[in-house]
Amino acid sequence: MPNFYSDNSDILFHFNNMNISEIINLKEDNFSEKDDFLHAPQNEADAMDNYNKVLEVVGNIASGFIAPRAANVDRDGIVFENGEVIFPENILDSFEKTKQADLTGFSIPRKYGGIQIPITVYIMAVEMISRADASFMNIFGLQGISDTILKFGSEEQKLKYLPLFASGSVMGSMALTEPDAGSDLQAAMLKASLKDDNTWELSGVKRFITNGCAEISLVMARSEKGHIGGRGLSLFIYRRDDKMKIRRIEHKLGIHGSPTCELQFNNAPAELLGKRKLGLIKYTMHLMNLARLAVAAQALGIAEAAYRESLSYAKKRVQFKKPIYEFSAIFEMLTLMKVNIEASRTLLYEASRCVDIKDGLENKIEKYPEKKKDLQKKLKKYAKYSALLTPFVKSYIAEMSNKICYDAIQIHAGVGYTCEFAVERLYRDARITSIYEGTTQLQILAAIGGVTDGTLLEIINSYENNHDFNNVSELIAGARYIRSQLELSINYIKEKKDIKYQEYHSARLVLLGTETMISYLMTIDALKSEAKKKTAALFISTAKNQAESITRFILSNDQNLLNYYNDILNDNP
Amino acid sequence: MGFNIVVTVKQVPDTHNVSGNAMKEDGTINRSALPAIFNPEDLNALEEALKIKKITDGNITAITMGPASAVDILKECLYRGVDKVILVSDKKFAGSDTLATSYILKSAIEKNGNFDLILCGRQAIDGDTAQVGPQIAEKLDINQITNIFQTVKISKNSITVKRETDTGAEIVKSRFPVLLTVTSDTNEPRPPSVKLIMTYKKLKADDFSKKISFPDISAEKWNINSINAEESKCGFSGSPTKVVKVDNVVLTTGRAKMISNTDDGINTLFRELNQNHVFG
């Protein structure tokens, strides 16, 4: 039987070549739990073996159980009846399987019933689940909200909620968006009132809440009367009761197995998570950053599925007396699909690695406050890297996935447009990934600072300093050339000091920055594998052309769009 | 004492994924060329046992007869939540046919002590005989219900199941103890728990019968003496089945005959089937 882990040579390449020793050591704190829990690893090799086995189980369930049900889940969809969400049976069966396999508490520490696995490995699992059924990933992936409770909740809250997630007894949701607070979350109005007995109640409406019917939701609400903006918001743990009504669900283009709910809270009791006023600026940011990595992995899984469908179809479909695979128009699309998927993966794992190190350092400092002084500098560095790389991967991979699904239908042509083939579902499912958890445009806003302030170049310099690129001289020359284009562009923008011009080009600058980063990462991968030399060469040659084109555009000082858009859109002469 | 469930399991060559060199020249299976897997219907038997364990608050012992490598499937049982695993292994068991195998397993089940329910997969994909389960029940002199595809009800003293027959299905109730043979339609076997994998993965054949450091389970290794079996009933000497000759049979389809969808055509079809004694 196929296994979405062992049949994926690229994931295996990364797993086998990844240097995650630092992450394991941070996660396991000198293997301090080896005598306390039978399932705790004894050493680094044991931990790696555990991760490998976990991924094997995930790959097996994804391919053998979840994937064969995806088409039915998509067809059956979610039903909303008498104020309640009814899941397709197939999705509940898939959830049951992940529960039986103890996969519902990935990042939760053992003492709360979880399996304490690094984010990087979790992200690999999310990709495989999404390759099987992107809509099921939303249910599987929302276990991630437990991470925010773990990080900011009181010990009492951790003991109360984390075991429920770890055992799969509850599903989760993040209730952030409101009718008038979408990308602009600081405009959220749902009211949290502190009662005389010092407990909280929530009142108001949330909209577009993925899995809003879940037993446990993290709800962002305005706790500070009179405070407009982000600092008036706190985050609450809400356990489903009859004080919250699901008003309706959305009828959507894709991810049909995942309910998107409108929720009405009527004095619903909730617990404050962490401290007041930090709801958006600290906790929700943490929550969303992890979710952004997961959505990037979701987009990647969809792309992987679309690529495989296309490759197999192109080899079988005969036109003009030969398989369409042999026509350059087709094999070019297929090759670029694969190269871009591998490019995305190496970037995704690098981002996850930084987030793992950041998280690990934060935990270490919390456990050993005396080490704060030594670790603070490093933590700051990795927090900065994570803050840049997370929007990089979210924007890049979601857009890449949409493009791959577009091409996948193109390769299938007429039949690809019908429901007989999986690619039309993948195309619809991919579409949301560049929208939810922050649109691509918001990711660009989040990333542009790190591109222009030197953070990106700092990361790239560390790659230069830590590797000997002699064996891949052509590749590194290409990567350095792309970097030089990036620097030309950044310098031009900085010297110009024209905020409108910078905003105008920020999407292009972030793309150029992302591709510079990927060019380096693929060159590093090529040091470890002959096959990677070819994919890196192809990526870099494409990225070089793109870099030149973007740089030429930025340096041209062409402002036609800025000057004319208003007239064109308003039919002014 | 709680409700005692025994599951018999077997490690088999994966005959569903046969490659070019799967058969030796003499027509026997080339076991080294095929991956060893958990016999599929034994996984269904195990799943049913796990469900019944949950209802009855019982305990499960999984027993296999096989070489040391069969420990792998006993570990798979532990990964899914059984309480005790027993490897029954002895050179003297080599060459056992279904009669000898059922004698050995019956002896092991008796040695293990009280049981209320024995679950076996209907058949193994290597031999496809479906004989071992029924023979165990016969030797233990207990009830048996074969080819079940659904557990309908469990009460304190009895179990009601649905079983497949050639013409449809029967609902059968039996008192305990009883042996059931389970088909693949019964359930969807669960995946292993990663937590239990991390816990028991290091267990090796040599650790069996040693005092191992897992408080919730036990793992035993028994030989011919531990199960008080008579040597003459085991292995080659206990196996009346003799393979005289194995032929490679290449199945070919005969010539197809098209019969039109008319009264005449259907009459022709009936006449021919009648003449060939397919009917009557």
PDB file of C-alpha atoms in Angstrom, chain B residues 82-189:
ATOM      1  CA  VAL B  82      -3.430  -5.789  23.946  1.00  0.00           C
ATOM      2  CA  ASP B  83      -2.387  -6.710  27.445  1.00  0.00           C
ATOM      3  CA  LYS B  84      -0.341  -9.837  26.958  1.00  0.00           C
ATOM      4  CA  VAL B  85       1.515 -11.352  24.038  1.00  0.00           C
ATOM      5  CA  ILE B  86       2.820 -14.887  23.704  1.00  0.00           C
ATOM      6  CA  LEU B  87       5.265 -16.179  21.131  1.00  0.00           C
ATOM      7  CA  VAL B  88       4.948 -19.950  20.808  1.00  0.00           C
ATOM      8  CA  SER B  89       8.142 -21.033  19.130  1.00  0.00           C
ATOM      9  CA  ASP B  90      10.075 -24.279  18.867  1.00  0.00           C
ATOM     10  CA  LYS B  91      12.133 -25.970  16.178  1.00  0.00           C
ATOM     11  CA  LYS B  92       9.944 -28.994  16.704  1.00  0.00           C
ATOM     12  CA  PHE B  93       6.967 -27.029  15.346  1.00  0.00           C
ATOM     13  CA  ALA B  94       8.532 -26.716  11.882  1.00  0.00           C
ATOM     14  CA  GLY B  95       6.436 -28.196   9.093  1.00  0.00           C
ATOM     15  CA  SER B  96       3.179 -28.078  11.045  1.00  0.00           C
ATOM     16  CA  ASP B  97       0.043 -28.326   8.955  1.00  0.00           C
ATOM     17  CA  THR B  98      -3.299 -27.022  10.184  1.00  0.00           C
ATOM     18  CA  LEU B  99      -3.886 -30.051  12.401  1.00  0.00           C
ATOM     19  CA  ALA B 100      -0.571 -29.695  14.217  1.00  0.00           C
ATOM     20  CA  THR B 101      -0.868 -25.900  14.344  1.00  0.00           C
ATOM     21  CA  SER B 102      -4.293 -26.025  15.920  1.00  0.00           C
ATOM     22  CA  TYR B 103      -3.024 -28.580  18.455  1.00  0.00           C
ATOM     23  CA  ILE B 104      -0.108 -26.304  19.382  1.00  0.00           C
ATOM     24  CA  LEU B 105      -2.294 -23.199  19.649  1.00  0.00           C
ATOM     25  CA  LYS B 106      -4.921 -25.091  21.628  1.00  0.00           C
ATOM     26  CA  SER B 107      -2.208 -26.231  24.057  1.00  0.00           C
ATOM     27  CA  ALA B 108      -0.955 -22.653  24.402  1.00  0.00           C
ATOM     28  CA  ILE B 109      -4.469 -21.317  25.012  1.00  0.00           C
ATOM     29  CA  GLU B 110      -5.029 -23.933  27.722  1.00  0.00           C
ATOM     30  CA  LYS B 111      -1.732 -23.142  29.334  1.00  0.00           C
ATOM     31  CA  ASN B 112      -2.621 -19.434  29.323  1.00  0.00           C
ATOM     32  CA  GLY B 113      -5.600 -20.189  31.547  1.00  0.00           C
ATOM     33  CA  ASN B 114      -9.228 -19.136  31.610  1.00  0.00           C
ATOM     34  CA  PHE B 115     -10.761 -17.698  28.502  1.00  0.00           C
ATOM     35  CA  ASP B 116     -14.226 -16.531  27.550  1.00  0.00           C
ATOM     36  CA  LEU B 117     -13.759 -15.657  23.925  1.00  0.00           C
ATOM     37  CA  ILE B 118     -11.265 -16.680  21.255  1.00  0.00           C
ATOM     38  CA  LEU B 119     -11.032 -14.623  18.079  1.00  0.00           C
ATOM     39  CA  CYS B 120      -9.253 -15.827  14.971  1.00  0.00           C
ATOM     40  CA  GLY B 121      -9.009 -14.350  11.522  1.00  0.00           C
ATOM     41  CA  ARG B 122     -11.095 -16.456   9.146  1.00  0.00           C
ATOM     42  CA  GLN B 123      -8.044 -17.517   7.158  1.00  0.00           C
ATOM     43  CA  ALA B 124      -4.427 -16.644   6.462  1.00  0.00           C
ATOM     44  CA  ILE B 125      -3.455 -15.313   3.056  1.00  0.00           C
ATOM     45  CA  ASP B 126      -0.585 -17.809   2.685  1.00  0.00           C
ATOM     46  CA  GLY B 127      -2.450 -21.097   3.130  1.00  0.00           C
ATOM     47  CA  ASP B 128      -6.057 -19.929   2.677  1.00  0.00           C
ATOM     48  CA  THR B 129      -7.358 -23.042   4.454  1.00  0.00           C
ATOM     49  CA  ALA B 130      -9.612 -21.429   7.099  1.00  0.00           C
ATOM     50  CA  GLN B 131      -9.108 -24.615   9.141  1.00  0.00           C
ATOM     51  CA  VAL B 132      -7.064 -23.579  12.155  1.00  0.00           C
ATOM     52  CA  GLY B 133      -9.765 -21.612  13.965  1.00  0.00           C
ATOM     53  CA  PRO B 134     -12.420 -24.337  13.711  1.00  0.00           C
ATOM     54  CA  GLN B 135      -9.889 -27.020  14.696  1.00  0.00           C
ATOM     55  CA  ILE B 136      -8.853 -25.112  17.812  1.00  0.00           C
ATOM     56  CA  ALA B 137     -12.507 -24.912  18.888  1.00  0.00           C
ATOM     57  CA  GLU B 138     -12.960 -28.598  18.174  1.00  0.00           C
ATOM     58  CA  LYS B 139      -9.906 -29.552  20.236  1.00  0.00           C
ATOM     59  CA  LEU B 140     -10.955 -27.317  23.099  1.00  0.00           C
ATOM     60  CA  ASP B 141     -14.453 -28.752  22.798  1.00  0.00           C
ATOM     61  CA  ILE B 142     -16.126 -25.341  22.764  1.00  0.00           C
ATOM     62  CA  ASN B 143     -18.674 -23.631  20.539  1.00  0.00           C
ATOM     63  CA  GLN B 144     -17.515 -21.992  17.357  1.00  0.00           C
ATOM     64  CA  ILE B 145     -19.109 -19.525  14.976  1.00  0.00           C
ATOM     65  CA  THR B 146     -17.231 -19.095  11.705  1.00  0.00           C
ATOM     66  CA  ASN B 147     -17.159 -16.319   9.108  1.00  0.00           C
ATOM     67  CA  ILE B 148     -18.649 -13.623  11.289  1.00  0.00           C
ATOM     68  CA  PHE B 149     -19.007 -10.128   9.891  1.00  0.00           C
ATOM     69  CA  GLN B 150     -20.706  -8.323  12.758  1.00  0.00           C
ATOM     70  CA  THR B 151     -20.990  -8.491  16.503  1.00  0.00           C
ATOM     71  CA  VAL B 152     -24.620  -7.777  17.285  1.00  0.00           C
ATOM     72  CA  LYS B 153     -24.725  -7.967  21.050  1.00  0.00           C
ATOM     73  CA  ILE B 154     -22.658  -8.929  24.025  1.00  0.00           C
ATOM     74  CA  SER B 155     -24.208  -9.818  27.341  1.00  0.00           C
ATOM     75  CA  LYS B 156     -22.781 -11.260  30.503  1.00  0.00           C
ATOM     76  CA  ASN B 157     -23.019 -14.859  29.400  1.00  0.00           C
ATOM     77  CA  SER B 158     -23.384 -14.791  25.665  1.00  0.00           C
ATOM     78  CA  ILE B 159     -22.511 -13.148  22.384  1.00  0.00           C
ATOM     79  CA  THR B 160     -24.719 -12.686  19.315  1.00  0.00           C
ATOM     80  CA  VAL B 161     -23.088 -12.315  15.913  1.00  0.00           C
ATOM     81  CA  LYS B 162     -23.937 -12.286  12.246  1.00  0.00           C
ATOM     82  CA  ARG B 163     -22.162 -14.810  10.048  1.00  0.00           C
ATOM     83  CA  GLU B 164     -21.895 -15.170   6.314  1.00  0.00           C
ATOM     84  CA  THR B 165     -23.298 -18.244   4.676  1.00  0.00           C
ATOM     85  CA  ASP B 166     -23.311 -19.314   1.045  1.00  0.00           C
ATOM     86  CA  THR B 167     -26.823 -18.022   0.633  1.00  0.00           C
ATOM     87  CA  GLY B 168     -26.850 -14.959   2.873  1.00  0.00           C
ATOM     88  CA  ALA B 169     -26.393 -14.380   6.576  1.00  0.00           C
ATOM     89  CA  GLU B 170     -27.363 -15.967   9.888  1.00  0.00           C
ATOM     90  CA  ILE B 171     -27.688 -14.454  13.316  1.00  0.00           C
ATOM     91  CA  VAL B 172     -26.175 -16.819  15.857  1.00  0.00           C
ATOM     92  CA  LYS B 173     -25.999 -16.589  19.609  1.00  0.00           C
ATOM     93  CA  SER B 174     -23.635 -18.605  21.751  1.00  0.00           C
ATOM     94  CA  ARG B 175     -22.760 -18.903  25.399  1.00  0.00           C
ATOM     95  CA  PHE B 176     -19.184 -18.319  26.465  1.00  0.00           C
ATOM     96  CA  PRO B 177     -16.689 -19.719  25.948  1.00  0.00           C
ATOM     97  CA  VAL B 178     -16.840 -19.531  22.197  1.00  0.00           C
ATOM     98  CA  LEU B 179     -14.431 -19.208  19.301  1.00  0.00           C
ATOM     99  CA  LEU B 180     -15.239 -16.833  16.445  1.00  0.00           C
ATOM    100  CA  THR B 181     -13.553 -16.599  13.066  1.00  0.00           C
ATOM    101  CA  VAL B 182     -13.679 -13.084  11.747  1.00  0.00           C
ATOM    102  CA  THR B 183     -13.874 -11.848   8.143  1.00  0.00           C
ATOM    103  CA  SER B 184     -12.537  -8.621   6.719  1.00  0.00           C
ATOM    104  CA  ASP B 185     -16.065  -7.172   6.489  1.00  0.00           C
ATOM    105  CA  THR B 186     -16.363  -7.086  10.272  1.00  0.00           C
ATOM    106  CA  ASN B 187     -14.582  -3.820  10.924  1.00  0.00           C
ATOM    107  CA  GLU B 188     -11.884  -1.415   9.858  1.00  0.00           C
ATOM    108  CA  PRO B 189      -8.739  -2.238  11.849  1.00  0.00           C
TER     109      PRO B 189
END
